[in-house]
N, C-alpha and C. Protein backbone atom coordinates (compact mmCIF):
# COMPACT_ATOMS: atom_id res chain seq x y z
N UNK A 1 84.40 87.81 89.43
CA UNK A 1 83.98 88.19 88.10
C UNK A 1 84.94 87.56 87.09
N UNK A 2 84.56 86.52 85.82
CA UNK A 2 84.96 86.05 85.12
C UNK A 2 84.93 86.99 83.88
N UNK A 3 85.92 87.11 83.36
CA UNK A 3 85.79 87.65 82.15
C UNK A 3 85.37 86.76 80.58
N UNK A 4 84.80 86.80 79.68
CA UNK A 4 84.23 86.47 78.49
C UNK A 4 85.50 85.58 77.94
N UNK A 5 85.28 84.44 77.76
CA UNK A 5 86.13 83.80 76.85
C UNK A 5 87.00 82.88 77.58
N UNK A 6 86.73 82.68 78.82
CA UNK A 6 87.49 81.91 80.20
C UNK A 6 88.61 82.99 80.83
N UNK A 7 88.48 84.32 80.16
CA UNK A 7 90.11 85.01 80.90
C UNK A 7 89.86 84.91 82.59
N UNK A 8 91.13 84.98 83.30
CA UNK A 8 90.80 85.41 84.29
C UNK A 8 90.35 86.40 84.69
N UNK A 9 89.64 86.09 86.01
CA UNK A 9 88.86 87.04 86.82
C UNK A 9 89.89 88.46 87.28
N UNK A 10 89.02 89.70 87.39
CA UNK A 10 90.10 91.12 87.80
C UNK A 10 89.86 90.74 88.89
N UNK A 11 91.09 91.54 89.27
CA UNK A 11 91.17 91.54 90.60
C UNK A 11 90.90 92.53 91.47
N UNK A 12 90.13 92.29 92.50
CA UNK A 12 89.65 93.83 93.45
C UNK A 12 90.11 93.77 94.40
N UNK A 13 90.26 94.94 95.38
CA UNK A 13 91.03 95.57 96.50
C UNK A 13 90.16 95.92 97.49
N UNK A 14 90.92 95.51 98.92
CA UNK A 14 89.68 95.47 99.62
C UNK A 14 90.57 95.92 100.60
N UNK A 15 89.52 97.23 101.33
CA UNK A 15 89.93 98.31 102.05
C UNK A 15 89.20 98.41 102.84
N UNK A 16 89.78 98.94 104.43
CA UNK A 16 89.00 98.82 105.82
C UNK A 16 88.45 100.22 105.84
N UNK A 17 87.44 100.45 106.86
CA UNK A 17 87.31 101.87 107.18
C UNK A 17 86.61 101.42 108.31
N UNK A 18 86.84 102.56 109.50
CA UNK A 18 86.23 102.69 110.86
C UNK A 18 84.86 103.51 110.76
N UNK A 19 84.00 103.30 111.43
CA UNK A 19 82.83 104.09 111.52
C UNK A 19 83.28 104.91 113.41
N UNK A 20 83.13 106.06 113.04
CA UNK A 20 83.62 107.36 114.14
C UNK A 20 82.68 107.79 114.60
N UNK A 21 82.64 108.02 115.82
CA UNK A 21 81.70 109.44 116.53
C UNK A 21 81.09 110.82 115.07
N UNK A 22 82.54 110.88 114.68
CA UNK A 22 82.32 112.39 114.19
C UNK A 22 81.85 111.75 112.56
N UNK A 23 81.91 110.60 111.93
CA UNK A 23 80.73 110.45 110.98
C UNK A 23 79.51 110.39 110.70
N UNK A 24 79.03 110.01 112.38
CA UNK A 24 77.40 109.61 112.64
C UNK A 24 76.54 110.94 112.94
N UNK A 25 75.34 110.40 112.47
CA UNK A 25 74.07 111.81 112.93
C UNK A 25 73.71 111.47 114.26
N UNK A 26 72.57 111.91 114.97
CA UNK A 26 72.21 111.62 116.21
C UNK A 26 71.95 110.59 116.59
N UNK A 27 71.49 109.95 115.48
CA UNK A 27 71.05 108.24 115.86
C UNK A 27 72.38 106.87 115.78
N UNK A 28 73.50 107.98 115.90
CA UNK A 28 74.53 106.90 115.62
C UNK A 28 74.57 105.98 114.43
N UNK A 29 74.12 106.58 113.58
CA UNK A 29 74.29 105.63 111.93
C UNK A 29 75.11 106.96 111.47
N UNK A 30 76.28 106.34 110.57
CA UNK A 30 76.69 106.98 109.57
C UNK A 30 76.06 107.62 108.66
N UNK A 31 76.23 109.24 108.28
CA UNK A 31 75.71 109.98 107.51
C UNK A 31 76.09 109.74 106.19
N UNK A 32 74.98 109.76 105.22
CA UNK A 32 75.18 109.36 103.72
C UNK A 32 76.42 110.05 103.39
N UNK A 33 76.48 111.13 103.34
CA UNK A 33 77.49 111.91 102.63
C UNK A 33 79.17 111.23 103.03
N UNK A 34 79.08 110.72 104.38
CA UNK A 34 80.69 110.42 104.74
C UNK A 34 80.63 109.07 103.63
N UNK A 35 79.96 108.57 103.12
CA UNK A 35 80.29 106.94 102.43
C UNK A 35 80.95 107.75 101.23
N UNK A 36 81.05 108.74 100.63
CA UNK A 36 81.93 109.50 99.88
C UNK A 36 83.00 109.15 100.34
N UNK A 37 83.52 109.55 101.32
CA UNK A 37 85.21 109.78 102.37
C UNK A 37 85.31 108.37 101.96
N UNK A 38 84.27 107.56 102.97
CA UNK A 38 84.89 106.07 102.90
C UNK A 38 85.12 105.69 101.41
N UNK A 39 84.64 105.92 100.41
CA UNK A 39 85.18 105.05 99.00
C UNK A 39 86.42 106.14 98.32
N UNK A 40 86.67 107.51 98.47
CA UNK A 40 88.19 108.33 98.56
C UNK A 40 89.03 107.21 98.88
N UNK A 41 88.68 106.68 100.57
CA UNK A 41 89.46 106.38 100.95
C UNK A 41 89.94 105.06 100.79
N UNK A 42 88.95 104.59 99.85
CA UNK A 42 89.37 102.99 99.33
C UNK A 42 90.05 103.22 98.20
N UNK A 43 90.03 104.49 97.69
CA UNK A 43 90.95 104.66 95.90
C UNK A 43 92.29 104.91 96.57
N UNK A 44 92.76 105.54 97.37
CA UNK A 44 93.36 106.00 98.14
C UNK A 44 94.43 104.87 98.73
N UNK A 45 94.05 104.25 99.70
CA UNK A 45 94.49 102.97 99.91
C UNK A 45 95.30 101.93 98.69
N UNK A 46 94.13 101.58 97.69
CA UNK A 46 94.16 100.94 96.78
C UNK A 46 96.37 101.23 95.99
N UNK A 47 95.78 102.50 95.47
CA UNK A 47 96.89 103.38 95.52
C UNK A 47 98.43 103.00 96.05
N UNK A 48 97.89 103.38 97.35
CA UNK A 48 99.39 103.00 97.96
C UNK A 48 99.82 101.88 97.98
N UNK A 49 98.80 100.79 98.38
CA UNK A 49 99.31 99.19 98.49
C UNK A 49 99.91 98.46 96.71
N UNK A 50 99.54 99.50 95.57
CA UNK A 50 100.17 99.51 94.34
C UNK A 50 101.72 99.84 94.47
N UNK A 51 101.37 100.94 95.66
CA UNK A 51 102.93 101.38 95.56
C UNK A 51 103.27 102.88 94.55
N UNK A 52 101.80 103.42 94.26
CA UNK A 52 102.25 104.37 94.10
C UNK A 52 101.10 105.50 94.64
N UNK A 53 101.37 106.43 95.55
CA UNK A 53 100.43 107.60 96.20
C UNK A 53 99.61 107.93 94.82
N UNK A 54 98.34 108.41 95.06
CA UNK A 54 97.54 109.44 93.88
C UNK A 54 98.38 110.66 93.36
N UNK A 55 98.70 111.41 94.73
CA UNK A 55 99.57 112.35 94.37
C UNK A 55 100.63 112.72 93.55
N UNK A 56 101.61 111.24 93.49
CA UNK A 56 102.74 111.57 92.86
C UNK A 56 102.66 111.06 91.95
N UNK A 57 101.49 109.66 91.25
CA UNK A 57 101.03 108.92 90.18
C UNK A 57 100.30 110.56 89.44
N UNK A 58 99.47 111.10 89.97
CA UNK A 58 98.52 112.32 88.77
C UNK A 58 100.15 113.86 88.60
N UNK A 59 100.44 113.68 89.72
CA UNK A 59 101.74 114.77 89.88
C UNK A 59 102.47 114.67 88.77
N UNK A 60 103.20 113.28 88.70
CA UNK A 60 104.38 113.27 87.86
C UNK A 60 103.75 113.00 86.56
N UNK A 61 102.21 112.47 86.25
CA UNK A 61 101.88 112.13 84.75
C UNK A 61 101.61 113.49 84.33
N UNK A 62 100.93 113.89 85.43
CA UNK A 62 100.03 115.92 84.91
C UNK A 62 99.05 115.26 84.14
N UNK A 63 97.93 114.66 85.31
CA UNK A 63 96.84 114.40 84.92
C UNK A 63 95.79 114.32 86.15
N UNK A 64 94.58 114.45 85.92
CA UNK A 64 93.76 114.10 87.15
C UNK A 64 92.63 113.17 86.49
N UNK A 65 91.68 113.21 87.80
CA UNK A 65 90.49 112.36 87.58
C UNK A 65 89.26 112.74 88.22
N UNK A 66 88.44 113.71 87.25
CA UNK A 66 88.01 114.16 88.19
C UNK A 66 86.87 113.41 87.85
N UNK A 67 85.72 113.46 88.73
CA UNK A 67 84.37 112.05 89.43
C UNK A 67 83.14 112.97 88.12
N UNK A 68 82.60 111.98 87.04
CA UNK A 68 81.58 113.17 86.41
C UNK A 68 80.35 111.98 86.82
N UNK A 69 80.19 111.48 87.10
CA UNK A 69 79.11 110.36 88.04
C UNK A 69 79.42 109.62 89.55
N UNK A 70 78.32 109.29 90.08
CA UNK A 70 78.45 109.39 91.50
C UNK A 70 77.02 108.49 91.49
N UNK A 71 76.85 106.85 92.41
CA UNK A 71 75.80 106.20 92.36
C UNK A 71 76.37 105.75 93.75
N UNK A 72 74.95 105.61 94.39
CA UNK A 72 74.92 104.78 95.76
C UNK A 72 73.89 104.22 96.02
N UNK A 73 73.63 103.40 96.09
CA UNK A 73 71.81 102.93 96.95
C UNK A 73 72.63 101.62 98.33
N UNK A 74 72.37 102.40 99.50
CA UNK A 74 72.33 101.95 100.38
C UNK A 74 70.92 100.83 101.46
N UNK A 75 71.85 99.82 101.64
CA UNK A 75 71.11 98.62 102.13
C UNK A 75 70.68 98.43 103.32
N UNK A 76 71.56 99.03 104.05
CA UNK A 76 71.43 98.99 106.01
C UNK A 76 72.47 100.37 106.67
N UNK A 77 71.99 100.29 107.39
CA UNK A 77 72.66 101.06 107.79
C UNK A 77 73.93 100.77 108.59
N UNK A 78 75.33 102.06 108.28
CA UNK A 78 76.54 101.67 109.27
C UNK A 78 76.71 102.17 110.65
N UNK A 79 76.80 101.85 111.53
CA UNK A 79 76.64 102.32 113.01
C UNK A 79 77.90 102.45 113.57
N UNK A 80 77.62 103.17 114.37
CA UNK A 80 79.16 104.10 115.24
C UNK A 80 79.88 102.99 115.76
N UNK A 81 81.29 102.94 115.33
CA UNK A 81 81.98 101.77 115.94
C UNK A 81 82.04 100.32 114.66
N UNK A 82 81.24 100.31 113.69
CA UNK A 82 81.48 99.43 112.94
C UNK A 82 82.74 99.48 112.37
N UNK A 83 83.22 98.27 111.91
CA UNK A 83 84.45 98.47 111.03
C UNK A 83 83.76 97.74 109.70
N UNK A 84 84.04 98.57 108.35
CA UNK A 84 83.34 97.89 107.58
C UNK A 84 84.76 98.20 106.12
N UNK A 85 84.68 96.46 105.13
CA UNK A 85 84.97 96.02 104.39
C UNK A 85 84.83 97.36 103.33
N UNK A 86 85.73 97.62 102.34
CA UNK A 86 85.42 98.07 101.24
C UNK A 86 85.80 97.48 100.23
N UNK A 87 85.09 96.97 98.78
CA UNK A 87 85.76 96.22 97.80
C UNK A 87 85.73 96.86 96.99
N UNK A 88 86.74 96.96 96.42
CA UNK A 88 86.81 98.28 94.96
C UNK A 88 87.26 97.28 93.91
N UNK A 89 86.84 97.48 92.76
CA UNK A 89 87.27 97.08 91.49
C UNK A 89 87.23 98.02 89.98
N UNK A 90 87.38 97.56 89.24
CA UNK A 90 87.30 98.14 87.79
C UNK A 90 86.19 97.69 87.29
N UNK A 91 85.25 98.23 87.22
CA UNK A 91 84.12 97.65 86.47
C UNK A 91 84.04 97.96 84.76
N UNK A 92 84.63 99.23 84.62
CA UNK A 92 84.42 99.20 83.17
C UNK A 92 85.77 100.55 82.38
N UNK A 93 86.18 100.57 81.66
CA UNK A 93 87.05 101.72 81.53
C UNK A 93 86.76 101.79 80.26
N UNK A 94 87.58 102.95 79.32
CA UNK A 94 87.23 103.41 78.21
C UNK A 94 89.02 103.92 77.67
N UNK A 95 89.36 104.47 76.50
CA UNK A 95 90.50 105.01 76.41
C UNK A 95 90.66 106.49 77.42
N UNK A 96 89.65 106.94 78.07
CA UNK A 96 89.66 107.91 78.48
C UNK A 96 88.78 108.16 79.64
N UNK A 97 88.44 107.18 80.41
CA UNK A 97 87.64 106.98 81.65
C UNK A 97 87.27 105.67 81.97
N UNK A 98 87.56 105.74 83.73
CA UNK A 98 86.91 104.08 84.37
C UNK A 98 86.28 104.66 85.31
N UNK A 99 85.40 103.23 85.48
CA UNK A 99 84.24 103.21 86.40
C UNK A 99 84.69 102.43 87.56
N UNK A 100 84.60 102.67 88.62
CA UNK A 100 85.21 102.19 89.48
C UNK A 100 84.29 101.63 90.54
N UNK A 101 83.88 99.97 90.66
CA UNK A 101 82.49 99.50 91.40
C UNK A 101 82.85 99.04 93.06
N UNK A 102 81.95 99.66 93.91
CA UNK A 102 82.65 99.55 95.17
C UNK A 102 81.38 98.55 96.15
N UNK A 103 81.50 97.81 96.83
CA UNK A 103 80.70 97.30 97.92
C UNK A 103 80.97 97.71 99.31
N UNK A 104 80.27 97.84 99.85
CA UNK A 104 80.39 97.65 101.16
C UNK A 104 79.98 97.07 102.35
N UNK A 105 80.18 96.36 103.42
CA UNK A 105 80.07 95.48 104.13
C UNK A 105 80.47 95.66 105.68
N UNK A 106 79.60 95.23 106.40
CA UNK A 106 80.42 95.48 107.91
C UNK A 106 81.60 94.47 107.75
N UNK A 107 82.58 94.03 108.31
CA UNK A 107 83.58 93.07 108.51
C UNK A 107 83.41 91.72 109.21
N UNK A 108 83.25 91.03 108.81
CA UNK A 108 82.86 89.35 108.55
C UNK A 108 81.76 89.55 108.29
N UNK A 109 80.98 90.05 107.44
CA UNK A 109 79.43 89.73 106.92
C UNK A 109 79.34 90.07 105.55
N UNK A 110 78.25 88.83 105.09
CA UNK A 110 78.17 89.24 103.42
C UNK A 110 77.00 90.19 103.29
N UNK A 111 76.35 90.45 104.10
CA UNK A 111 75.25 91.11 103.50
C UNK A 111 75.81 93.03 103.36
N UNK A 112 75.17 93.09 102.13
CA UNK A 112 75.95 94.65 101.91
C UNK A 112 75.08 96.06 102.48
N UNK A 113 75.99 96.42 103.28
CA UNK A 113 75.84 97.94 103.90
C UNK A 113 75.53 98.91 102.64
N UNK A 114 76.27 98.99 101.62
CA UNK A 114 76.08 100.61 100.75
C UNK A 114 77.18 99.40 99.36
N UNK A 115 76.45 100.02 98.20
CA UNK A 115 77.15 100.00 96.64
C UNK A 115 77.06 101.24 96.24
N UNK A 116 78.19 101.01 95.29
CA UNK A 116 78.20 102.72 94.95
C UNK A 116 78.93 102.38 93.34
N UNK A 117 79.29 103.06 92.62
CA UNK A 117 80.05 102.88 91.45
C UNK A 117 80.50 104.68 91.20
N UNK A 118 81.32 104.22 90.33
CA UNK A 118 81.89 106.60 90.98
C UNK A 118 83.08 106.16 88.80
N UNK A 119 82.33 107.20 88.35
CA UNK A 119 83.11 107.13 86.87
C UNK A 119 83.87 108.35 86.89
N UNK A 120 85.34 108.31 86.58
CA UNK A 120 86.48 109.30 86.60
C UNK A 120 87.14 109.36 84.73
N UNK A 121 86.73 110.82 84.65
CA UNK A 121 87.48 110.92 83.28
C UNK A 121 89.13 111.55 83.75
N UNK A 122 89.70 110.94 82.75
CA UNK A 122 91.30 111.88 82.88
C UNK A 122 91.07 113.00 82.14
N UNK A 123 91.97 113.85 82.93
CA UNK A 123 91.87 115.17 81.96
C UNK A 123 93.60 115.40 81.75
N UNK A 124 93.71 116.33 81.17
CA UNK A 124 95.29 116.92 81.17
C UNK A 124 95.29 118.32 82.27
N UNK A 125 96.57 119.00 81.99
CA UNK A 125 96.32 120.16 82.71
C UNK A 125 95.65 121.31 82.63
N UNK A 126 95.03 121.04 81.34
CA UNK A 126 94.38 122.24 80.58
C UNK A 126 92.64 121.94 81.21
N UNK A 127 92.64 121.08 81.73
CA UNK A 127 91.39 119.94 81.97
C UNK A 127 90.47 119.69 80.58
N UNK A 128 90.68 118.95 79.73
CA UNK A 128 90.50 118.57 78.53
C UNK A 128 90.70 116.86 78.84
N UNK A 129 89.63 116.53 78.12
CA UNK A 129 90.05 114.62 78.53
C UNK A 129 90.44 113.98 77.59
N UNK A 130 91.31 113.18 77.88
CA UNK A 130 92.87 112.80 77.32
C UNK A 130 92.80 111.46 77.43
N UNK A 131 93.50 110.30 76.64
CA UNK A 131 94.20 109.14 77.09
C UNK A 131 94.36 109.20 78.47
N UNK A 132 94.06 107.66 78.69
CA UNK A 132 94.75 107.50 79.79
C UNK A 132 96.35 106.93 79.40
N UNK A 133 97.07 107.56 80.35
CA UNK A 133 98.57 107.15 80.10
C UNK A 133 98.97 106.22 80.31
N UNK A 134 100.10 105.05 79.55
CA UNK A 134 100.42 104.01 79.82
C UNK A 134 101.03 103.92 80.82
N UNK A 135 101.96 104.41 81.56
CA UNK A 135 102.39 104.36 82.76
C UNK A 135 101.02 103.81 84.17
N UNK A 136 99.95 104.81 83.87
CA UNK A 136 98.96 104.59 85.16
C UNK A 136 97.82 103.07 84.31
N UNK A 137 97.98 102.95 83.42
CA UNK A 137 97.34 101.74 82.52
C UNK A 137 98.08 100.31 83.58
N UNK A 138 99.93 100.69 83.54
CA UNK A 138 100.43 99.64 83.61
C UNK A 138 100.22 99.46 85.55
N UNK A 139 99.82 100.52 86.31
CA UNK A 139 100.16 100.35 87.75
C UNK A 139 98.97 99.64 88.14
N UNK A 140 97.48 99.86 87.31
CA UNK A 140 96.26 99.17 87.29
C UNK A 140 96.09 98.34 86.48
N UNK A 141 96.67 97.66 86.36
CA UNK A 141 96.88 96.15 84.89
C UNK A 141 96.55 94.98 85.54
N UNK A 142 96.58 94.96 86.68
CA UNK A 142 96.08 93.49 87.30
C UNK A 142 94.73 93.69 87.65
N UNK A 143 93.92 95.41 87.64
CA UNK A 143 92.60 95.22 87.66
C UNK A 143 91.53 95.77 86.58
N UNK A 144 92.47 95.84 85.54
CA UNK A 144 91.76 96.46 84.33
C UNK A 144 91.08 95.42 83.66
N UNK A 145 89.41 95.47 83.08
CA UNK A 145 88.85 95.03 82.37
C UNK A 145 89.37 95.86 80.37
N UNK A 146 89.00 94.62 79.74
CA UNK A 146 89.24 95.12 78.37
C UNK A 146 88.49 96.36 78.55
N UNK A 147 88.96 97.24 77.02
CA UNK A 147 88.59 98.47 76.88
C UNK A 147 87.21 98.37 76.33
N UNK A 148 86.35 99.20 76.33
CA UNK A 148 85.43 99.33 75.50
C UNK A 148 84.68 101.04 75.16
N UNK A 149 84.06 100.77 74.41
CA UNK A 149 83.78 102.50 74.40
C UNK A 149 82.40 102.94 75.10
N UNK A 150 82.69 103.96 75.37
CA UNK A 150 81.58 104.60 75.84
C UNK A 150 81.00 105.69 75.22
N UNK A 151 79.66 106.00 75.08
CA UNK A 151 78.49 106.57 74.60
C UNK A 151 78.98 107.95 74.48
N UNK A 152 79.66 108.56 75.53
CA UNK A 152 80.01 110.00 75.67
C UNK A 152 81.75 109.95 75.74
N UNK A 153 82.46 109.21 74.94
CA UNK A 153 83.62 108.65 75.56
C UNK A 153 84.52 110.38 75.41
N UNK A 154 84.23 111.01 74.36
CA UNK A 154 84.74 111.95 74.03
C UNK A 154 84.31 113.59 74.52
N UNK A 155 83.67 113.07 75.71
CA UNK A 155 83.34 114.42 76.57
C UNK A 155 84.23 115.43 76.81
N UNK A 156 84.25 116.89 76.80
CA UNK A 156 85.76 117.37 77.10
C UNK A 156 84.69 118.11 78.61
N UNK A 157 85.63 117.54 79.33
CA UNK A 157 85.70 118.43 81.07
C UNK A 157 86.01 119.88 81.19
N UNK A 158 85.36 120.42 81.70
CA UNK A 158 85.33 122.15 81.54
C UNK A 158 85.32 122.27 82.71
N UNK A 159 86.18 122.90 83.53
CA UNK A 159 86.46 123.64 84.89
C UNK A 159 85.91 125.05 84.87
N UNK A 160 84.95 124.90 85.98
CA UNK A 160 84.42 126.56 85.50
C UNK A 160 85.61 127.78 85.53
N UNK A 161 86.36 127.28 86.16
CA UNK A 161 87.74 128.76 86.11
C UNK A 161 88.71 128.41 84.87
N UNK A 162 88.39 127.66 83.97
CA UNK A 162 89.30 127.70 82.68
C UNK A 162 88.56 127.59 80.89
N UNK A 163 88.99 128.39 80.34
CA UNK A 163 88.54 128.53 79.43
C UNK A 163 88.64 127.86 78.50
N UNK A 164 87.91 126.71 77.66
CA UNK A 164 87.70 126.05 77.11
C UNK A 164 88.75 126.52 75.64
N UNK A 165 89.41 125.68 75.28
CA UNK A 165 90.18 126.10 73.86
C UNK A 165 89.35 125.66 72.48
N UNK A 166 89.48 126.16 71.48
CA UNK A 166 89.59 126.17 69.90
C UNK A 166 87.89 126.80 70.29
């Protein structure tokens, strides 16, 4: 992906995952719901090979991310024993949420198993959505697309166990 104006292309992260006994239904294909786990587990990954865990990156800012969209349309199916490619990138962010676009692939093949795209607002601790902080701006800077705004950019996140302020 080229960006507008000749910039360079972002850069995406590409993460393995095993297909298990205990992901598959009876027919030995992977159950929709585990391709959830598998793209966790590509943010996850992503993460550490940055060099910094989720944990101690949302811990020490006192922020989270929690998922307010969720897209998949799957192409083929993954079968017990596959090892399949995950490519994660930044597809789009906002001052206060990114979209995060994922492929998936068995391992040496282009044709795609499952796409998905998964949009995360930051919140603070109050869960109210906030800036994103320059610190986690700067640890994802080699895969951030320019900013732009979004339609609902100013959504505030409501946890049903906390009471909304003003």
């Amino acid at each position: 992906m080229t960006l507008q104006g000749g910039e360079a292309p972002i850069k995406k992260f590409t993460s393995k995952a095993h297909v298990y006994w205990a992901d598959c239904d009876a027919a030995k294909i992977a159950y929709y719901g585990n391709f959830m786990r598998y793209l966790e587990m590509a943010e996850e990954q992503m993460f550490i090979a940055l060099g910094h865990p989720r944990t101690d990156v949302f811990g020490g800012m006192k922020i989270g991310f929690p998922r307010v969209e969720v897209w998949i349309r799957y192409h083929k199916p993954a079968r017990l024993g596959d090892n399949l490619e995950i490519d994660i990138r930044v597809e789009k962010r906002t001052r206060s949420s990114i979209v995060f676009r994922f492929e998936i692939r068995r391992e040496g093949e282009t044709d795609l198993v499952a796409e998905a795209s998964s949009r995360l607002v930051c919140v603070n601790q109050e869960f109210h959505a906030t800036p994103m902080p320059e610190e986690f701006l700067e640890i994802l800077k080699d895969y951030l697309p320019p900013i732009t705004k979004h339609p609902h950019e100013d959504i505030v996140v409501h946890h049903p166990h906390v009471e909304p302020k003003g």
